[in-house]
Coordinates of C-alpha atoms in Angstrom, one line a residue:
Chain H
M1 CA -38.2 80.0 -22.7
S2 CA -37.8 77.6 -25.5
A3 CA -36.1 77.8 -28.9
V4 CA -39.5 77.4 -30.6
L5 CA -39.8 81.2 -30.1
L6 CA -37.1 81.7 -32.8
I7 CA -39.6 80.3 -35.4
V8 CA -42.9 81.4 -33.9
I9 CA -42.1 85.1 -33.1
P10 CA -40.9 86.0 -36.7
L11 CA -43.9 84.2 -38.2
L12 CA -46.4 86.0 -35.9
M13 CA -44.7 89.3 -36.6
A14 CA -44.8 88.6 -40.4
F15 CA -48.6 88.3 -40.1
L16 CA -48.9 91.4 -38.0
S17 CA -46.6 93.4 -40.3
I18 CA -49.1 92.9 -43.1
L19 CA -51.7 94.8 -41.1
S20 CA -49.7 97.9 -40.7
K21 CA -47.3 98.9 -43.5
K22 CA -45.9 101.7 -41.4
L23 CA -44.9 99.6 -38.4
A24 CA -43.6 96.7 -40.6
P25 CA -39.9 97.9 -40.8
Y26 CA -39.8 98.5 -37.0
L27 CA -41.3 95.1 -36.3
L28 CA -38.6 93.6 -38.6
L29 CA -35.8 95.5 -36.8
L30 CA -37.2 94.6 -33.3
T31 CA -37.7 90.9 -34.2
S32 CA -34.3 90.3 -35.8
F33 CA -32.6 92.0 -32.9
A34 CA -34.7 90.0 -30.4
A35 CA -33.8 86.7 -32.1
F36 CA -30.1 87.5 -32.1
A37 CA -30.2 88.7 -28.5
L38 CA -32.0 85.5 -27.4
L39 CA -29.2 83.5 -28.9
I40 CA -26.3 85.5 -27.5
V41 CA -27.7 85.8 -23.9
D42 CA -27.8 82.4 -22.5
V43 CA -31.6 82.1 -21.8
L44 CA -32.6 79.2 -24.2
P45 CA -31.8 75.8 -22.6
L46 CA -30.2 73.3 -24.9
E47 CA -32.8 70.6 -25.4
T48 CA -34.8 68.5 -27.9
I49 CA -38.2 70.1 -28.2
T50 CA -41.2 67.9 -28.9
I51 CA -43.9 69.6 -30.9
G52 CA -47.6 69.0 -30.3
G53 CA -47.0 66.3 -27.6
F54 CA -46.2 63.4 -30.0
T55 CA -42.9 61.9 -29.0
A56 CA -39.9 61.7 -31.3
P57 CA -40.3 59.3 -34.2
Y58 CA -44.1 60.0 -34.5
G59 CA -44.1 63.8 -34.1
I60 CA -41.9 66.6 -35.3
E61 CA -39.0 67.5 -33.0
L62 CA -36.7 70.5 -33.0
V63 CA -33.1 69.9 -32.0
F64 CA -31.5 72.9 -30.2
D65 CA -28.0 71.6 -29.5
K66 CA -24.6 73.2 -29.7
Y67 CA -24.5 72.8 -33.5
S68 CA -27.7 74.6 -34.1
L69 CA -26.9 77.2 -31.5
F70 CA -23.6 78.1 -33.3
S71 CA -25.2 78.1 -36.7
L72 CA -28.2 80.1 -35.5
Q73 CA -25.9 82.7 -33.9
I74 CA -24.0 83.1 -37.2
V75 CA -27.1 83.2 -39.4
D76 CA -29.2 85.5 -37.2
G77 CA -26.2 87.7 -36.5
L78 CA -25.5 88.2 -40.2
F79 CA -29.3 88.6 -40.9
L80 CA -29.4 91.4 -38.3
L81 CA -26.4 93.1 -39.9
V82 CA -28.1 93.1 -43.3
V83 CA -31.4 94.2 -41.9
L84 CA -29.6 97.2 -40.1
T85 CA -28.4 98.4 -43.4
V86 CA -31.6 98.0 -45.5
W87 CA -34.5 98.4 -43.2
S88 CA -35.1 102.0 -44.1
T89 CA -34.4 101.7 -47.8
H90 CA -36.4 98.5 -48.5
K91 CA -39.5 99.0 -46.4
K92 CA -41.7 96.9 -48.6
M93 CA -39.5 93.8 -48.0
A94 CA -40.1 93.8 -44.2
S95 CA -42.8 91.1 -44.2
I96 CA -40.8 88.9 -46.6
L97 CA -37.7 89.2 -44.5
L98 CA -39.7 88.2 -41.4
V99 CA -40.9 85.1 -43.1
A100 CA -37.3 84.5 -44.3
L101 CA -36.1 84.7 -40.7
A102 CA -38.7 82.2 -39.5
G103 CA -37.7 79.9 -42.3
L104 CA -34.0 80.1 -41.8
N105 CA -34.3 79.5 -38.0
G106 CA -36.6 76.5 -38.7
L107 CA -34.2 75.1 -41.3
L108 CA -31.4 75.1 -38.7
L109 CA -33.5 73.9 -35.8
T110 CA -35.6 71.1 -37.2
G111 CA -34.8 67.4 -36.5
D112 CA -37.3 66.1 -39.0
L113 CA -36.6 65.6 -42.7
F114 CA -40.0 66.5 -44.1
N115 CA -40.2 69.5 -41.8
L116 CA -36.8 70.5 -43.3
F117 CA -38.4 70.3 -46.8
V118 CA -41.2 72.7 -45.7
F119 CA -38.7 75.2 -44.2
L120 CA -36.6 74.8 -47.3
E121 CA -39.5 75.9 -49.4
I122 CA -40.4 78.8 -47.1
T123 CA -36.8 80.1 -47.3
A124 CA -36.7 79.5 -51.0
I125 CA -39.9 81.4 -51.7
S126 CA -38.7 84.3 -49.7
A127 CA -35.3 84.2 -51.5
Y128 CA -37.1 84.4 -54.9
L129 CA -39.0 87.5 -53.6
I130 CA -35.7 89.0 -52.2
S131 CA -34.1 88.5 -55.6
T132 CA -36.9 90.5 -57.3
T133 CA -35.3 93.7 -56.0
N134 CA -32.7 93.1 -58.8
K135 CA -35.5 94.0 -61.3
Q136 CA -34.4 91.1 -63.5
P137 CA -37.6 89.0 -63.8
I138 CA -36.1 86.4 -66.2
H139 CA -33.2 85.6 -63.9
T140 CA -35.6 85.3 -60.9
F141 CA -37.8 83.1 -63.0
N142 CA -34.9 80.8 -63.7
Y143 CA -34.1 80.7 -60.0
V144 CA -37.8 79.8 -59.3
V145 CA -37.6 76.9 -61.8
A146 CA -34.2 75.6 -60.6
G147 CA -35.2 75.9 -56.9
T148 CA -38.6 74.1 -57.4
V149 CA -37.1 71.3 -59.4
G150 CA -34.4 71.0 -56.7
S151 CA -36.8 70.8 -53.8
S152 CA -39.0 68.3 -55.8
L153 CA -35.9 66.0 -56.1
Y154 CA -35.2 66.4 -52.4
L155 CA -38.8 65.4 -51.7
L156 CA -38.6 62.4 -54.0
G157 CA -35.4 61.2 -52.3
L158 CA -37.0 61.7 -48.9
I159 CA -40.1 59.7 -49.8
L160 CA -37.9 56.8 -51.1
L161 CA -36.1 56.8 -47.8
Y162 CA -39.4 56.9 -45.9
N163 CA -40.5 53.9 -47.9
M164 CA -37.4 52.1 -46.9
T165 CA -37.2 53.0 -43.2
G166 CA -40.7 54.1 -42.2
T167 CA -39.5 57.2 -40.4
L168 CA -38.9 60.9 -41.1
N169 CA -37.0 61.7 -37.9
M170 CA -33.3 62.4 -38.5
L171 CA -31.9 60.4 -35.5
D172 CA -34.4 57.6 -36.0
M173 CA -33.6 57.4 -39.7
A174 CA -29.8 57.3 -38.9
I175 CA -30.4 54.2 -36.7
K176 CA -32.6 52.5 -39.2
L177 CA -30.3 53.1 -42.1
V178 CA -27.4 51.2 -40.3
G179 CA -28.2 47.7 -41.7
V180 CA -29.6 48.8 -45.1
N181 CA -27.8 47.9 -48.3
Q182 CA -25.6 50.9 -49.3
M183 CA -26.6 50.7 -52.9
A184 CA -30.2 51.1 -52.0
V185 CA -29.5 54.3 -50.1
A186 CA -27.4 55.7 -53.0
L187 CA -30.3 56.9 -55.2
P188 CA -32.3 58.7 -52.5
F189 CA -29.1 60.2 -51.1
L190 CA -28.1 61.5 -54.5
L191 CA -31.5 63.0 -55.1
M192 CA -31.4 64.8 -51.8
F193 CA -27.8 65.9 -52.4
I194 CA -28.8 67.4 -55.7
G195 CA -31.9 69.0 -54.3
L196 CA -30.0 70.7 -51.5
G197 CA -27.0 71.4 -53.8
V198 CA -29.2 73.8 -55.9
E199 CA -29.7 76.1 -52.8
A200 CA -26.2 75.6 -51.6
K201 CA -24.7 76.7 -55.0
L202 CA -22.9 73.6 -56.0
M203 CA -21.5 73.8 -59.4
P204 CA -23.5 71.6 -61.9
F205 CA -26.8 72.5 -60.2
A206 CA -26.4 76.2 -59.6
S207 CA -27.0 77.8 -63.0
W208 CA -29.2 80.4 -61.4
V209 CA -26.3 81.9 -59.3
K210 CA -24.8 84.0 -62.1
G211 CA -28.1 85.6 -63.0
I212 CA -29.1 86.4 -59.5
L213 CA -25.9 87.4 -57.8
G214 CA -24.3 88.9 -60.9
H215 CA -27.1 91.5 -60.9
S216 CA -27.5 91.8 -57.1
D217 CA -27.7 95.1 -55.2
S218 CA -26.6 95.8 -51.7
F219 CA -29.7 94.0 -50.3
S220 CA -30.2 90.8 -52.3
G221 CA -26.4 90.1 -52.7
P222 CA -25.5 89.9 -49.0
M223 CA -28.8 88.2 -48.2
I224 CA -28.5 85.3 -50.7
A225 CA -24.7 85.0 -51.0
G226 CA -24.1 85.4 -47.2
V227 CA -27.0 84.5 -45.0
Y228 CA -28.8 82.0 -47.2
A229 CA -25.6 80.3 -48.2
A230 CA -24.5 79.9 -44.6
A231 CA -27.9 78.4 -43.7
S232 CA -28.0 75.9 -46.5
L233 CA -24.4 74.8 -45.9
F234 CA -25.1 74.3 -42.2
V235 CA -28.1 72.1 -43.2
F236 CA -25.7 70.0 -45.3
G237 CA -23.5 69.7 -42.2
R238 CA -26.4 68.5 -40.1
L239 CA -27.4 65.8 -42.6
F240 CA -23.8 64.5 -43.1
D241 CA -23.3 64.6 -39.3
T242 CA -26.5 63.0 -38.2
V243 CA -28.2 61.0 -40.9
F244 CA -26.0 59.7 -43.6
V245 CA -23.0 57.4 -43.5
I246 CA -21.9 57.0 -47.1
S247 CA -20.2 54.0 -48.6
D248 CA -16.8 54.3 -50.2
S249 CA -17.7 54.2 -53.8
L250 CA -20.5 56.8 -53.4
N251 CA -18.1 58.9 -51.4
L252 CA -15.6 58.8 -54.3
I253 CA -18.2 59.9 -56.8
I254 CA -19.3 62.9 -54.7
L255 CA -15.7 63.7 -53.8
L256 CA -14.9 64.0 -57.5
S257 CA -17.9 66.0 -58.4
L258 CA -17.3 68.4 -55.5
S259 CA -13.6 68.7 -56.5
L260 CA -14.7 69.6 -60.1
S261 CA -17.1 72.1 -58.7
I262 CA -14.4 73.7 -56.6
L263 CA -11.9 73.9 -59.5
A264 CA -14.5 75.0 -62.1
G265 CA -15.7 77.7 -59.7
E266 CA -12.1 79.0 -59.2
A267 CA -11.4 78.8 -62.9
M268 CA -14.5 80.8 -63.8
A269 CA -13.8 83.4 -61.1
Y270 CA -10.2 83.7 -62.5
S271 CA -11.4 84.3 -66.1
S272 CA -14.2 86.8 -65.1
T273 CA -13.6 90.5 -65.4
K274 CA -16.7 91.5 -63.4
V275 CA -16.3 92.1 -59.6
R276 CA -19.6 90.5 -58.6
E277 CA -19.0 87.5 -60.8
I278 CA -15.5 87.0 -59.3
L279 CA -17.2 87.0 -55.9
L280 CA -20.0 84.7 -56.8
F281 CA -17.8 82.1 -58.5
S282 CA -15.4 82.2 -55.6
S283 CA -18.3 81.5 -53.2
V284 CA -19.4 78.6 -55.4
A285 CA -15.9 77.1 -54.9
Q286 CA -15.9 77.9 -51.2
A287 CA -19.3 76.1 -50.8
G288 CA -17.7 73.0 -52.4
I289 CA -14.8 73.1 -49.9
A290 CA -17.2 73.5 -47.0
I291 CA -19.3 70.5 -48.1
L292 CA -16.2 68.4 -48.7
A293 CA -15.1 69.2 -45.1
F294 CA -18.5 68.3 -43.7
M295 CA -18.6 65.1 -45.7
Q296 CA -15.1 64.0 -44.6
G297 CA -16.1 64.6 -41.0
Y298 CA -14.2 67.7 -40.1
T299 CA -17.4 69.3 -38.9
E300 CA -15.9 71.9 -36.5
Y301 CA -13.5 73.3 -39.1
A302 CA -16.3 73.3 -41.7
M303 CA -18.5 75.3 -39.3
L304 CA -15.8 77.9 -38.8
F305 CA -15.1 78.0 -42.5
V306 CA -18.8 78.6 -43.4
A307 CA -19.1 81.3 -40.7
L308 CA -16.1 83.2 -41.9
N309 CA -17.0 82.9 -45.5
A310 CA -20.6 84.1 -44.9
A311 CA -19.5 87.1 -42.9
S312 CA -16.9 88.0 -45.6
K313 CA -19.4 87.6 -48.5
V314 CA -22.0 89.7 -46.7
V315 CA -19.6 92.7 -46.5
L316 CA -18.1 92.2 -50.0
F317 CA -21.5 92.0 -51.7
M318 CA -22.8 94.9 -49.7
I319 CA -20.0 97.2 -50.8
F320 CA -19.6 96.1 -54.4
G321 CA -23.3 95.9 -54.9
S322 CA -23.8 99.5 -54.0
V323 CA -20.7 100.6 -55.9
A324 CA -21.8 98.7 -59.1
K325 CA -25.2 100.3 -58.9
Q326 CA -23.8 103.8 -58.8
I327 CA -21.2 103.3 -61.5
G328 CA -23.8 101.3 -63.6
S329 CA -21.3 98.5 -64.5
D330 CA -19.2 96.1 -62.5
N331 CA -16.2 95.7 -64.7
V332 CA -13.0 95.7 -62.7
S333 CA -11.6 98.3 -65.1
D334 CA -14.5 100.7 -64.4
M335 CA -14.0 100.4 -60.6
S336 CA -10.2 100.8 -60.7
G337 CA -9.0 103.3 -58.1
L338 CA -12.1 102.8 -56.0
F339 CA -10.2 102.7 -52.7
V340 CA -8.0 105.7 -53.3
N341 CA -10.7 108.0 -52.0
H342 CA -12.3 105.5 -49.6
K343 CA -9.3 104.3 -47.5
W344 CA -11.3 102.9 -44.6
T345 CA -13.6 100.8 -46.8
G346 CA -10.5 99.8 -48.7
F347 CA -8.8 98.7 -45.5
G348 CA -11.8 96.6 -44.4
V349 CA -12.3 95.0 -47.8
T350 CA -8.6 94.2 -48.2
V351 CA -8.4 92.5 -44.8
I352 CA -11.5 90.5 -45.5
I353 CA -10.2 89.3 -48.8
L354 CA -6.8 88.5 -47.4
S355 CA -8.5 86.5 -44.6
L356 CA -10.6 84.7 -47.2
L357 CA -7.4 83.7 -49.0
G358 CA -6.0 82.3 -45.7
L359 CA -2.9 84.6 -45.2
P360 CA -1.3 84.5 -41.8
L361 CA -2.3 87.1 -39.2
F362 CA -6.0 86.6 -40.1
I363 CA -8.4 84.1 -38.8
G364 CA -8.9 82.5 -42.2
F365 CA -5.3 81.3 -41.9
T366 CA -5.9 79.6 -38.6
V367 CA -9.0 77.8 -39.9
K368 CA -7.4 76.7 -43.2
L369 CA -4.2 75.6 -41.5
G370 CA -6.2 73.6 -38.9
L371 CA -8.2 71.9 -41.6
L372 CA -5.1 71.1 -43.7
L373 CA -3.3 69.7 -40.6
S374 CA -6.1 67.4 -39.7
L375 CA -6.4 66.3 -43.4
F376 CA -2.6 65.6 -43.3
N377 CA -3.0 63.5 -40.2
D378 CA -5.6 61.4 -42.0
Q379 CA -3.5 61.1 -45.2
N380 CA -6.3 62.7 -47.3
I381 CA -3.9 63.8 -50.0
L382 CA -6.5 64.5 -52.8
F383 CA -8.4 67.0 -50.7
I384 CA -5.2 68.8 -49.6
V385 CA -4.1 69.2 -53.2
I386 CA -7.5 70.6 -54.2
I387 CA -7.6 73.1 -51.3
L388 CA -4.1 74.3 -52.1
I389 CA -4.7 74.6 -55.8
S390 CA -7.9 76.6 -55.2
S391 CA -6.1 78.8 -52.7
V392 CA -3.4 79.6 -55.2
V393 CA -5.8 80.4 -58.0
E394 CA -7.9 82.5 -55.6
G395 CA -4.8 84.3 -54.5
V396 CA -4.0 85.3 -58.0
Y397 CA -7.3 86.8 -59.0
F398 CA -8.1 88.4 -55.6
I399 CA -4.6 90.1 -55.4
K400 CA -5.0 91.3 -59.0
L401 CA -8.4 92.7 -58.1
L402 CA -7.0 94.5 -55.0
V403 CA -4.1 96.0 -56.9
E404 CA -6.5 97.3 -59.5
L405 CA -8.7 98.8 -56.9
W406 CA -5.9 100.5 -54.9
I407 CA -3.5 101.6 -57.5
S408 CA -4.8 103.7 -60.4
E409 CA -4.6 107.2 -61.9
K410 CA -8.4 107.7 -62.3
T411 CA -10.8 107.4 -59.4
P412 CA -14.5 106.7 -60.0
K413 CA -17.0 109.1 -58.3
V414 CA -19.0 107.0 -55.9
K415 CA -20.4 107.4 -52.4
I416 CA -20.0 104.6 -49.9
S417 CA -22.4 104.9 -47.0
C418 CA -20.8 105.3 -43.5
Q419 CA -22.8 102.3 -42.4
A420 CA -21.3 100.0 -45.0
A421 CA -17.8 101.3 -44.3
L422 CA -18.2 100.9 -40.6
I423 CA -19.4 97.3 -41.0
A424 CA -16.5 96.5 -43.3
V425 CA -14.0 97.9 -40.8
L426 CA -15.7 96.2 -37.8
V427 CA -15.7 92.8 -39.5
A428 CA -12.1 93.3 -40.6
L429 CA -11.1 94.1 -37.0
V430 CA -12.8 91.0 -35.7
L431 CA -11.0 88.9 -38.3
V432 CA -7.6 90.4 -37.3
A433 CA -8.3 90.1 -33.6
L434 CA -9.2 86.5 -33.9
G435 CA -6.3 85.9 -36.2
V436 CA -3.8 87.2 -33.7
Y437 CA -5.4 85.8 -30.6
W438 CA -6.7 82.5 -31.7
Q439 CA -7.2 80.8 -28.3
P440 CA -11.0 81.1 -28.5
V441 CA -10.9 79.4 -31.9
E442 CA -8.7 76.6 -30.5
Q443 CA -11.0 76.2 -27.5
F444 CA -14.0 76.1 -29.9
V445 CA -12.5 73.3 -32.0
D446 CA -11.4 71.3 -28.9
Q447 CA -14.8 71.7 -27.4
Y448 CA -16.6 70.5 -30.5
L449 CA -14.2 67.7 -31.1
S450 CA -15.1 66.3 -27.7
L451 CA -18.8 66.5 -28.6
R452 CA -18.6 64.3 -31.7
G453 CA -21.7 62.3 -32.2
G454 CA -23.8 64.1 -29.7
W455 CA -24.0 67.8 -29.8
F456 CA -25.4 68.6 -26.4
Chain R
M1 CA -49.1 50.6 -62.0
L2 CA -49.8 53.8 -60.1
Q3 CA -46.1 54.3 -59.5
Y4 CA -45.3 53.9 -63.2
T5 CA -47.9 56.5 -64.0
A6 CA -46.3 58.8 -61.4
I7 CA -42.8 58.4 -62.8
A8 CA -44.1 58.8 -66.4
L9 CA -45.8 62.1 -65.4
M10 CA -42.6 63.3 -63.7
M11 CA -40.6 62.5 -66.9
V12 CA -43.2 64.4 -69.0
G13 CA -42.7 67.4 -66.7
L14 CA -38.9 67.2 -66.9
Y15 CA -39.1 66.9 -70.7
G16 CA -41.3 70.0 -70.8
L17 CA -38.9 71.9 -68.6
L18 CA -36.0 71.1 -70.8
T19 CA -37.6 71.7 -74.2
Q20 CA -40.1 74.5 -73.7
R21 CA -39.1 78.1 -74.1
N22 CA -42.5 79.7 -73.2
V23 CA -42.7 80.9 -69.6
I24 CA -46.3 79.8 -69.1
K25 CA -45.5 76.3 -70.6
I26 CA -42.5 76.0 -68.3
I27 CA -44.8 76.7 -65.3
V28 CA -47.3 74.1 -66.6
S29 CA -44.4 71.6 -66.9
L30 CA -43.4 72.3 -63.4
N31 CA -46.9 71.6 -62.3
I32 CA -47.0 68.3 -64.1
L33 CA -43.7 67.3 -62.4
E34 CA -45.2 68.2 -59.0
I35 CA -48.4 66.2 -59.7
G36 CA -46.4 63.2 -60.7
L37 CA -44.4 63.5 -57.5
N38 CA -47.5 63.9 -55.4
I39 CA -49.1 60.7 -57.0
F40 CA -45.8 58.9 -56.3
I41 CA -45.9 59.9 -52.6
I42 CA -49.6 58.8 -52.3
S43 CA -48.7 55.4 -53.9
I44 CA -46.1 54.8 -51.2
G45 CA -48.8 54.5 -48.5
Y46 CA -51.5 52.8 -50.7
I47 CA -52.5 49.2 -50.1
N48 CA -54.7 47.3 -52.5
G49 CA -57.9 46.6 -50.6
G50 CA -56.7 48.6 -47.5
V51 CA -59.0 50.3 -45.1
V52 CA -59.1 53.7 -43.4
P53 CA -56.6 53.8 -40.6
I54 CA -59.1 54.2 -37.8
F55 CA -59.7 51.6 -35.1
T56 CA -63.4 50.7 -35.1
S57 CA -65.3 47.7 -33.9
S58 CA -65.1 46.0 -37.3
Y59 CA -61.4 46.8 -37.7
A60 CA -60.0 46.3 -34.2
T61 CA -56.4 45.3 -35.1
P62 CA -53.8 46.9 -37.4
A63 CA -53.5 43.5 -39.1
V64 CA -56.4 44.2 -41.5
G65 CA -54.2 46.4 -43.7
F66 CA -54.5 50.0 -42.8
V67 CA -53.5 52.5 -45.5
D68 CA -50.5 54.6 -44.3
P69 CA -52.0 58.0 -43.5
L70 CA -48.7 59.9 -43.3
P71 CA -47.9 60.2 -47.1
Q72 CA -51.4 61.7 -47.6
A73 CA -50.7 64.4 -45.0
L74 CA -47.3 65.0 -46.6
V75 CA -49.0 65.4 -50.0
L76 CA -51.4 68.0 -48.6
T77 CA -48.4 70.1 -47.5
A78 CA -46.6 69.6 -50.8
I79 CA -49.7 70.6 -52.8
V80 CA -50.0 73.9 -50.8
I81 CA -46.4 74.7 -51.4
G82 CA -46.7 73.9 -55.1
V83 CA -49.6 76.3 -55.5
G84 CA -47.6 79.0 -53.8
T85 CA -44.7 78.5 -56.1
T86 CA -47.0 78.4 -59.2
A87 CA -48.6 81.7 -58.1
L88 CA -45.2 83.3 -57.7
G89 CA -44.1 81.9 -61.1
L90 CA -47.2 83.4 -62.8
A91 CA -46.6 86.8 -61.1
L92 CA -43.1 86.7 -62.5
A93 CA -44.4 85.7 -65.9
K94 CA -46.6 88.8 -65.8
N95 CA -43.6 90.9 -65.0
I96 CA -41.6 89.4 -67.8
Y97 CA -44.5 90.1 -70.2
G98 CA -44.7 93.7 -68.9
K99 CA -41.0 94.3 -69.4
Y100 CA -40.3 92.5 -72.7
G101 CA -43.8 92.2 -74.3
T102 CA -43.5 88.5 -74.9
Y103 CA -43.7 85.2 -73.0
D104 CA -41.1 83.5 -75.2
L105 CA -37.6 83.4 -73.8
D106 CA -36.1 83.0 -77.3
E107 CA -37.6 86.2 -78.5
I108 CA -36.0 88.2 -75.7
K109 CA -32.6 89.1 -77.1
E110 CA -29.4 88.5 -75.2
G111 CA -28.7 92.2 -75.0
Q112 CA -32.0 93.0 -73.3
L113 CA -31.3 90.8 -70.3

């Protein structure tokens, strides 16, 4: 068996699902389960797969190494989680979700920069369609425009690089970029950075986020804030790890703009009074931190950070999306006292948020501490300061939110489905378990540290 | 010259995106941007007086100046994707018209969003 199946099967099923509307949801369920199962059971050999018989720099190749294995496990696992909760309520979306699965898997597997652009567009188009369930055509339209301009910029940068090096393969490009003048690489790099930044929700380029996630329901929220965000951040990690080595001056520019993105995200989350806006601005800030960590070369911590963040955001958006839909508003004041009658959900959400903040006893703490310690070893003071400031601000607004949700006289009348509560509690238990027994995490980091440079 | 035209077209597209408030005009601007980009990609592989990159008895060595075929293949893919996005954008424009009765984003009041 080969990892190509992860792209081919969902794509085939997407075509088949159009033929039979009745079977489509079941096909979706089966395919997303099969994809996740293939990745968990060790049947796919780690290898570089040549497509169409043309060897590496000439043809497209897929890279199935430990990096893509981990990122695929996270993304497909979360995808399955979301599908399990929505497959019976959003039957019309089945074909679109199958295409999205094919695109996401391709995004994480591909070793070719133009192929990456194609998968980027496939995932983006399915994301636009997923966001139409919000019934806000203007916001979706803004998303389409922003996304299309972003991917056009990515393509422009890519073509400039192709003109310079004559190759589209990531590994080959990395080799050929070694002797090239850094100033010449700056423009295409920035264009590609901006293009990918639109999808990854970096601050100056992500004006669409507020419209889409601020009105998201329990389907589009987890999908776009969790699954898609994780995939696009992992793509960033791949590019920084494999292709680009950035010069110091460019590094400084990007470092500053990312720092501003993080601080602005936290500030906007702090000043917001709407639950979903708090969550979406906090994930803007978290995306900035993840990309900073990828850029500075702390790939293993960044991978864990992205995974934790995505899992947390899937659950939070799922619960608050459905609650906001029932109440008809997502002001914090309208939701106050929500957890008084929903103690289990409250427990799950509280643990997830505390782990997101990086409090001890939860896995978020271990990851943040590890990242900070290795930053300290490398004397990277600016980055440490930014992470600490953002953590403090995050702490203030999240604790304020939790207090409001737990302690209140009035309680809103809402129903939270058993499924959502169960998922929240399960994810919370995993976070606590890994937080107390962190040997597996330590092993993971050690193993990946020894893999630096080659991920096989 | 070809590349200047391409960049000019892209700038026209960007200008349209930034200044227009009509949904259809925004989609048209997006298309102009994409066309400019596609011409730019083609121009990367173009050689003045180049020949089709196929070995024949009259062109037996690559030294005669073959045109790079790869950008042309890339452009085909990019065009297809662009058409897909345009179709989606137009479908959304229809939805916007159905919901608000206008294509002009300025006429849709803040409260209606």
